[in-house]
CSV table of N, CA and C and ligand atoms in Angstrom, one decimal:
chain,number,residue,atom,x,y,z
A,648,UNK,N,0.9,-1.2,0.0
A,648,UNK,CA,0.0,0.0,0.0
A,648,UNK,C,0.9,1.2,0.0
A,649,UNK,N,0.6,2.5,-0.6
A,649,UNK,CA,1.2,3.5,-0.9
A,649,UNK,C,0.7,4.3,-0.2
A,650,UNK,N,1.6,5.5,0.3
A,650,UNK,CA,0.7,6.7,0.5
A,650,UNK,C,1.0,7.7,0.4
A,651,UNK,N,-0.2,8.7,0.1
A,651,UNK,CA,-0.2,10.1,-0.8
A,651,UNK,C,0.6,10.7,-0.1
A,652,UNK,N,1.8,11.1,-0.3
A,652,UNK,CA,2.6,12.2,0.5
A,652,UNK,C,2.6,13.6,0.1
A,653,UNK,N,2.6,14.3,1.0
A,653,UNK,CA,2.8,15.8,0.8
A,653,UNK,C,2.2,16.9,1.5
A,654,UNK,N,2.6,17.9,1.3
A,654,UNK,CA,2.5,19.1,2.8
A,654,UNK,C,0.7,19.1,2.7
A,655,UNK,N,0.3,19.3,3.8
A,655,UNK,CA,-1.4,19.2,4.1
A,655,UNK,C,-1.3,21.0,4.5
A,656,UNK,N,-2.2,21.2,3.9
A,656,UNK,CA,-2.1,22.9,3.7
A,656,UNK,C,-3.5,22.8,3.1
A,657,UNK,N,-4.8,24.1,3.3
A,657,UNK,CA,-5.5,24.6,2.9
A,657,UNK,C,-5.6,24.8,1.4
A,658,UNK,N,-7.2,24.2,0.9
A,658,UNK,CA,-7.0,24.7,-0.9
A,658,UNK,C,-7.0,26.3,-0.9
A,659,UNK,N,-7.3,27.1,-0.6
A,659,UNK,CA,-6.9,28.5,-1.0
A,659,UNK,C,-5.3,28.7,-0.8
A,660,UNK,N,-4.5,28.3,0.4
A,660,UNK,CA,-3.4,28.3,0.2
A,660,UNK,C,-2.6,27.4,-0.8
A,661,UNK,N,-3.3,26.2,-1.1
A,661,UNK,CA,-3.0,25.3,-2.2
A,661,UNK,C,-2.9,26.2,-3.5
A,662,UNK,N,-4.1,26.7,-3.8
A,662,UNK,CA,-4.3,26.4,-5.2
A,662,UNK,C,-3.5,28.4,-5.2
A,663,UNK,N,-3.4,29.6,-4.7
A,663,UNK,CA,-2.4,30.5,-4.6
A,663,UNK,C,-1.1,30.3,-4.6
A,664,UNK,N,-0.6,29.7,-4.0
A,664,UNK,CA,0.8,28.7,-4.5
A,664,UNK,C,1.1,28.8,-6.0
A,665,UNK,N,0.0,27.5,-6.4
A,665,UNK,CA,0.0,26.9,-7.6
A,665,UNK,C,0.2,28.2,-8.3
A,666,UNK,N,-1.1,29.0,-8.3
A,666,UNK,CA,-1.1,30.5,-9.4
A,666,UNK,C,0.1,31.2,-9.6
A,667,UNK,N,0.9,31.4,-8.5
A,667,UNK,CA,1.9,32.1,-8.3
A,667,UNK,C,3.2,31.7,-8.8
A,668,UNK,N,3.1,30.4,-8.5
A,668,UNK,CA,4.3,29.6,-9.1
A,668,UNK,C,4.4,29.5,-10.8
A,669,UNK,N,2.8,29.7,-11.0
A,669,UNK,CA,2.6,29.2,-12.7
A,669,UNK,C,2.7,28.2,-13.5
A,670,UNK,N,2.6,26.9,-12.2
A,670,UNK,CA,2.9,25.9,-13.0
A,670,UNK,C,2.1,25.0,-13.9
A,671,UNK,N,2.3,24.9,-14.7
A,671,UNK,CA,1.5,24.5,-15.9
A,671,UNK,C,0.8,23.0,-15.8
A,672,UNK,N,-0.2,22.8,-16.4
A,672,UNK,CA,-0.6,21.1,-16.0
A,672,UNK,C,-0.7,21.0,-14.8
A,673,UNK,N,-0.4,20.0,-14.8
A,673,UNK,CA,-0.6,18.6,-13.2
A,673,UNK,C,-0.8,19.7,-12.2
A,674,UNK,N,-1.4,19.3,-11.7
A,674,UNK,CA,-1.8,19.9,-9.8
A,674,UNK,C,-2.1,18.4,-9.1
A,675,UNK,N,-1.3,18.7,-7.9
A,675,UNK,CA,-0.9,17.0,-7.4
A,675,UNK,C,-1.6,17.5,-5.9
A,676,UNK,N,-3.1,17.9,-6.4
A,676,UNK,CA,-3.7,17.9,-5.0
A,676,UNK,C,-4.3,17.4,-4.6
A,677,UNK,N,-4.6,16.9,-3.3
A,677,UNK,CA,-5.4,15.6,-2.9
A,677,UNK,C,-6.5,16.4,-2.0
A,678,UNK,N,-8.2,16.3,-2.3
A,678,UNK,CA,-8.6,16.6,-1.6
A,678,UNK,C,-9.2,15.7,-0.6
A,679,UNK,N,-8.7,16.3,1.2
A,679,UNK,CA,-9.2,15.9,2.1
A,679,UNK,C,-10.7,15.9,2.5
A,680,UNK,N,-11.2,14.9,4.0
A,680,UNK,CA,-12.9,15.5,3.7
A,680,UNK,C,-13.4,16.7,4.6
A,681,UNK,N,-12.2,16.7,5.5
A,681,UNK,CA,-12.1,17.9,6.5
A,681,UNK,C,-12.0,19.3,6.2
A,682,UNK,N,-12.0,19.3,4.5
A,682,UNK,CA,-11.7,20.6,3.3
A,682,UNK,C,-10.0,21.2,3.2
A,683,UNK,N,-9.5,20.6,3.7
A,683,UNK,CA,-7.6,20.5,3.4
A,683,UNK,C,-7.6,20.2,2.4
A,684,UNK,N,-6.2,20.1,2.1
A,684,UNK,CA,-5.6,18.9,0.6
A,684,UNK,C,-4.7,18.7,0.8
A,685,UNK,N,-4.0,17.7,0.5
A,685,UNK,CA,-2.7,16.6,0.4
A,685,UNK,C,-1.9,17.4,-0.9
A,686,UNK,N,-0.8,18.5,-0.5
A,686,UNK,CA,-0.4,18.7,-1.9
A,686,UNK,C,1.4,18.4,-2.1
A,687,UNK,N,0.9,17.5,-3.3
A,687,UNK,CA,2.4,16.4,-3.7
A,687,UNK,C,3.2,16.9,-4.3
A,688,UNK,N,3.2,18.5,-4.6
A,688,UNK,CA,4.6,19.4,-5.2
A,688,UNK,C,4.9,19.4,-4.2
A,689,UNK,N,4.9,19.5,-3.1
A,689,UNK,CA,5.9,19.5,-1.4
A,689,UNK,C,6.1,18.7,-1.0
A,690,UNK,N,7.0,18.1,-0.7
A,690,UNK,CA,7.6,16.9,-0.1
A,690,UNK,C,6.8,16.1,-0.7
A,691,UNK,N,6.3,15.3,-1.4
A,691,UNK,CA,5.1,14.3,-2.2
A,691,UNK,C,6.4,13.1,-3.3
A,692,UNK,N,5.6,12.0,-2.6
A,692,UNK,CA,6.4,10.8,-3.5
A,692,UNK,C,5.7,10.4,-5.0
A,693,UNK,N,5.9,9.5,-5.5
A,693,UNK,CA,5.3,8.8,-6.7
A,693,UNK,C,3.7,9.0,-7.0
A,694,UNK,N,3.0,8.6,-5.8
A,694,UNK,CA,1.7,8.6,-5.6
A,694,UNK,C,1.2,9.3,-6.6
A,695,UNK,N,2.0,10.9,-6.8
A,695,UNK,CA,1.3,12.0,-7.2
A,695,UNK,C,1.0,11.8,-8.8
A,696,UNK,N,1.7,10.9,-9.4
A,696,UNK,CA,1.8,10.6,-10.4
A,696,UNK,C,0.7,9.7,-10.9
A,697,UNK,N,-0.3,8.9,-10.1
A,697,UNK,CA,-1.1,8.3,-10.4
A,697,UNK,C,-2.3,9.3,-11.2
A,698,UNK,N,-2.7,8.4,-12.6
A,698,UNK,CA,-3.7,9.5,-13.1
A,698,UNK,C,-5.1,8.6,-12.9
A,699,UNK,N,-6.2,9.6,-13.2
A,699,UNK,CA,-7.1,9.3,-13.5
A,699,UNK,C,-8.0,8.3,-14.6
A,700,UNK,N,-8.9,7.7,-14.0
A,700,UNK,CA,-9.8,7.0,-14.5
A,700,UNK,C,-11.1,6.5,-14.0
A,701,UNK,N,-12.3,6.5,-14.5
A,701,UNK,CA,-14.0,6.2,-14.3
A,701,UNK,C,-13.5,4.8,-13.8
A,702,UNK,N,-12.9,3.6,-14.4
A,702,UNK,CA,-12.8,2.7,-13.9
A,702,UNK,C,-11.4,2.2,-13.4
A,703,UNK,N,-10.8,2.9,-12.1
A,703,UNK,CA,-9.6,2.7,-11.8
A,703,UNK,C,-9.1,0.9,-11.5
A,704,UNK,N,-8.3,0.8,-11.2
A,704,UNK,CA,-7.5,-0.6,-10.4
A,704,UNK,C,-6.8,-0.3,-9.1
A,705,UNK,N,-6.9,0.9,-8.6
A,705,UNK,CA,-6.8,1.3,-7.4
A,705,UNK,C,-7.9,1.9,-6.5
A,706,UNK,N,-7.4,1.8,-5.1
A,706,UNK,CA,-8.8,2.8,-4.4
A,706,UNK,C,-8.0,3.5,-3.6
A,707,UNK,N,-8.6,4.7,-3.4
A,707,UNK,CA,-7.8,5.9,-1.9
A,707,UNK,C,-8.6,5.3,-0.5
A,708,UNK,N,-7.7,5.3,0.1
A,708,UNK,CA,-8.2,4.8,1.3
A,708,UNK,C,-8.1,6.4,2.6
A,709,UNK,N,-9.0,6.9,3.0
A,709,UNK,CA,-8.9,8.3,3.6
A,709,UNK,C,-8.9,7.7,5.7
A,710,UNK,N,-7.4,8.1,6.3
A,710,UNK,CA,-7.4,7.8,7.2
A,710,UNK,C,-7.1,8.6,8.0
A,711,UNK,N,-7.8,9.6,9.0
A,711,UNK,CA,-7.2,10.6,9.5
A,711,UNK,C,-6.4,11.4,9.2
A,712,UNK,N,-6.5,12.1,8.2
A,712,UNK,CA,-6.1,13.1,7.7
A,712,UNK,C,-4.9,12.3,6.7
A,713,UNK,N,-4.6,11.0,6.4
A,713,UNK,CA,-3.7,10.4,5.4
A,713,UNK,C,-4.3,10.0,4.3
A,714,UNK,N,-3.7,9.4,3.3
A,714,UNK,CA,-4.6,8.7,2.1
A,714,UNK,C,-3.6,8.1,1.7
A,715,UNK,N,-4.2,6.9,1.4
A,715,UNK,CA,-3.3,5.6,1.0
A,715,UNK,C,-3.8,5.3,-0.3
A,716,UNK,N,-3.5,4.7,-1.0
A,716,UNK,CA,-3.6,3.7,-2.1
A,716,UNK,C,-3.5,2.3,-2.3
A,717,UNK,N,-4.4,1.6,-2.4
A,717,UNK,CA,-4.4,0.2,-2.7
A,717,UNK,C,-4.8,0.0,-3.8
A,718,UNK,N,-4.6,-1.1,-4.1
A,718,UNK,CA,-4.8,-2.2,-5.5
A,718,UNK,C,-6.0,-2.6,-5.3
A,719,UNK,N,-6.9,-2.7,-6.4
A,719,UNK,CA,-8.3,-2.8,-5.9
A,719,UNK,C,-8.3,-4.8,-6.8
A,720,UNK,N,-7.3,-5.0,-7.6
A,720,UNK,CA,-7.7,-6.4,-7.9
A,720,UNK,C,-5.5,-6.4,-8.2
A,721,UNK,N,-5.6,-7.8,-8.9
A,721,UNK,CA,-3.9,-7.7,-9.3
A,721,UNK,C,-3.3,-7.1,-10.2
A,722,UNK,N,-2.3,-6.5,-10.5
A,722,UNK,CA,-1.8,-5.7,-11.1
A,722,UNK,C,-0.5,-6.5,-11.8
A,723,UNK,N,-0.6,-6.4,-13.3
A,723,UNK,CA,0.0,-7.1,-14.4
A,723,UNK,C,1.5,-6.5,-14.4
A,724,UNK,N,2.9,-6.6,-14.5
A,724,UNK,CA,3.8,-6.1,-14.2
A,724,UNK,C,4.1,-5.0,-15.6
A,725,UNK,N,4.4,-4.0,-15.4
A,725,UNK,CA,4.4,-3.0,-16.5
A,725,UNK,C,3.2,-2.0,-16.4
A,726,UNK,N,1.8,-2.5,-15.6
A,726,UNK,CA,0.1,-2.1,-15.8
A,726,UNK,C,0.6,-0.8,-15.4
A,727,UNK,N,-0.2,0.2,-15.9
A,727,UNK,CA,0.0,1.7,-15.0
A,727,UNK,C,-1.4,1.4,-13.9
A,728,UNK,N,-1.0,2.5,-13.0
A,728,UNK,CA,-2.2,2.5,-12.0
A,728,UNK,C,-3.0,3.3,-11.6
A,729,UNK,N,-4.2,3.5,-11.8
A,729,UNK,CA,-5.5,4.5,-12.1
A,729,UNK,C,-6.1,4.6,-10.6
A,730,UNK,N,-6.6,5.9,-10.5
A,730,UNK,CA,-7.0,5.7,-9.2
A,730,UNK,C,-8.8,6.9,-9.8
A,731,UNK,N,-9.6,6.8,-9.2
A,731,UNK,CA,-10.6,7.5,-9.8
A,731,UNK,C,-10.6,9.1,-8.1
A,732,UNK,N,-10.3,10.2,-9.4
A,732,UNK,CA,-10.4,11.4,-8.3
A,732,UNK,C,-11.6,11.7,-7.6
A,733,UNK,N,-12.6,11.8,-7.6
A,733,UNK,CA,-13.7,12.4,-7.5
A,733,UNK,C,-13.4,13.6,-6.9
A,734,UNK,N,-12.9,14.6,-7.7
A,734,UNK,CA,-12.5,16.2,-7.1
A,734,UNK,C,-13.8,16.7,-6.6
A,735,UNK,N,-13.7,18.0,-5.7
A,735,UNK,CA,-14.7,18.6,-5.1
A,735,UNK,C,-14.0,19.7,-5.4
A,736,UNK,N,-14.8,20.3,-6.2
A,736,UNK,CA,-14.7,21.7,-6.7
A,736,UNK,C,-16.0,22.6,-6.3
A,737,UNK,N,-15.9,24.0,-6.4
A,737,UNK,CA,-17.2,25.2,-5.7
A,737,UNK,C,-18.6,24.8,-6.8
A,738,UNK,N,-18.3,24.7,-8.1
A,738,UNK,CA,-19.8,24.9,-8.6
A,738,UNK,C,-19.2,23.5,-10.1
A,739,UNK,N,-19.7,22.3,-9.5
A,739,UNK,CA,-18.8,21.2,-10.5
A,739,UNK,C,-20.2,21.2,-11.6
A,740,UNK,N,-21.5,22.0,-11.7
A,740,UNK,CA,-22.3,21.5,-12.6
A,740,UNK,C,-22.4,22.5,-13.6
A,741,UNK,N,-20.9,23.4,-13.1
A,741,UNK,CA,-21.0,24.2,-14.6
A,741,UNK,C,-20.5,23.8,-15.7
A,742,UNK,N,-20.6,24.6,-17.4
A,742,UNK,CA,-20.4,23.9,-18.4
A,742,UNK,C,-18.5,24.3,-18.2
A,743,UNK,N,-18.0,25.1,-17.8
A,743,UNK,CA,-16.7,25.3,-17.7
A,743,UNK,C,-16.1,23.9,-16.9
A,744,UNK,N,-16.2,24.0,-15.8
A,744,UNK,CA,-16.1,22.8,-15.1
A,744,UNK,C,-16.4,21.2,-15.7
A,745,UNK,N,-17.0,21.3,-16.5
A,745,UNK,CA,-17.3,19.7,-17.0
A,745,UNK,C,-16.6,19.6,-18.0
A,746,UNK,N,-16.6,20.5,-18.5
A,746,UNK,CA,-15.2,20.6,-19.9
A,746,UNK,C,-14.2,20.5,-18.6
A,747,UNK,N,-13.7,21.3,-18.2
A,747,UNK,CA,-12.5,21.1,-17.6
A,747,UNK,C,-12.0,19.4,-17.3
A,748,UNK,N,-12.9,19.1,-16.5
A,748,UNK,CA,-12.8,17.8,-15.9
A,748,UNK,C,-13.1,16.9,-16.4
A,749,UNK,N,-14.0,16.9,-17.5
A,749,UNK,CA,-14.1,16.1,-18.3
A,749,UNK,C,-13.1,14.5,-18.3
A,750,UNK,N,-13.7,13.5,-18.6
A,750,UNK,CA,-12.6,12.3,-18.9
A,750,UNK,C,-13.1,11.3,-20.1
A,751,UNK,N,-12.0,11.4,-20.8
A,751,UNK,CA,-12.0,10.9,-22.3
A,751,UNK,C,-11.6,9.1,-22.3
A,752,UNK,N,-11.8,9.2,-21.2
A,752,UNK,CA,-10.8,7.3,-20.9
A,752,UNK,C,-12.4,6.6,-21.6
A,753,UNK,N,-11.7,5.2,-21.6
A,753,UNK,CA,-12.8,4.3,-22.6
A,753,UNK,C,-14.1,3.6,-22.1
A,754,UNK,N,-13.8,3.6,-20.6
A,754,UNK,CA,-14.7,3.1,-20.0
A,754,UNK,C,-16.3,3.6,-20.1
A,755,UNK,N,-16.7,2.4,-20.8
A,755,UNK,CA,-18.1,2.7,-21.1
A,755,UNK,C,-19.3,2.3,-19.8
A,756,UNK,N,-20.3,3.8,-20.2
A,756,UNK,CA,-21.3,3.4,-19.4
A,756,UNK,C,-20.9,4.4,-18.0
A,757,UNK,N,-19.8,5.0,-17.8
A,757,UNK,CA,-19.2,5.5,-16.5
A,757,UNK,C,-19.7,6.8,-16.2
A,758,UNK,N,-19.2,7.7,-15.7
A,758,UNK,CA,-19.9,9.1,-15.3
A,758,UNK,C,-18.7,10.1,-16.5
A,759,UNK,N,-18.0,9.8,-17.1
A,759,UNK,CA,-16.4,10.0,-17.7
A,759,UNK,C,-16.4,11.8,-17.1
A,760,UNK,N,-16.4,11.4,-16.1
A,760,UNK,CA,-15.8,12.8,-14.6
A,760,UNK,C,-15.1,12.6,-14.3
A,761,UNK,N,-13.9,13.7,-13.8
A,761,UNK,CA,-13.5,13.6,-12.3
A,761,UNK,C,-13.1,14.0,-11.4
A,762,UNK,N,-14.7,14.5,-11.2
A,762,UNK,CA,-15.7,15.5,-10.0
A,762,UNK,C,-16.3,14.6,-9.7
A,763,UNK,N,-16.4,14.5,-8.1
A,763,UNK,CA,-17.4,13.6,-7.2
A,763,UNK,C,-19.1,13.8,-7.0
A,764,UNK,N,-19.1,15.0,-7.5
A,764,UNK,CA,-20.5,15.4,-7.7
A,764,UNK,C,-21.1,15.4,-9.0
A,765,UNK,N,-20.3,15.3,-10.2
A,765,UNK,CA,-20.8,15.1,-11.4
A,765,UNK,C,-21.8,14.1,-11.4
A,766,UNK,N,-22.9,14.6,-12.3
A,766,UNK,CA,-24.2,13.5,-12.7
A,766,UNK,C,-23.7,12.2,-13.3
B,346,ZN,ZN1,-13.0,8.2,-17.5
């Protein structure tokens, strides 16, 4: 089992960072359910690299303020490993937001989000 590493800090302090920094792509933030985030540009291992998918082979396991990763079945040597985000974002049913988040992966039949409140 793995776990999400990296500095636990506030999303307004998270995502100000980020703006300021300018960094492009990836945001390696882990939303907590306490309204923190786990963010893996700071001190943050491998984890942060796990991408998205509607039908992962991983699950987040949320433990007091940690988050782990497990294998949800066995993993083929070479497999990459998917974990499904369900981000919590302020207003996820707008059309900005659904484009943003949007997920193009193959899995049919799925919510292809990855917003935890998407329909
Ligand atoms: Zn998908």
């Amino acid at each position: 089992m793995l776990e999400y590493k990296g500095e636990v800090t506030s999303w307004r302090n998270a995502v100000r960072r980020h703006q300021r920094e300018g960094v492009e792509g990836h945001t390696f933030l882990f939303g907590l359910s306490d309204g923190r985030v786990i963010d893996g540009s700071r001190d943050g291992n491998s984890a942060r690299w796990l991408n998205h998918a509607c039908a992962p082979n991983c699950e987040t396991i949320k433990d007091e303020g940690r988050i782990f990763i497990d294998t949800l079945r066995a993993i083929e040597p070479g497999e990459e490993l998917f974990i499904e985000y369900l981000l919590a974002i302020d207003d996820p049913a707008s059309e900005e937001a659904r484009t943003q988040y949007a997920c193009r992966c193959a899995a049919s039949g799925r919510r292809q989000s990855m917003l935890a409140d998407a329909a």
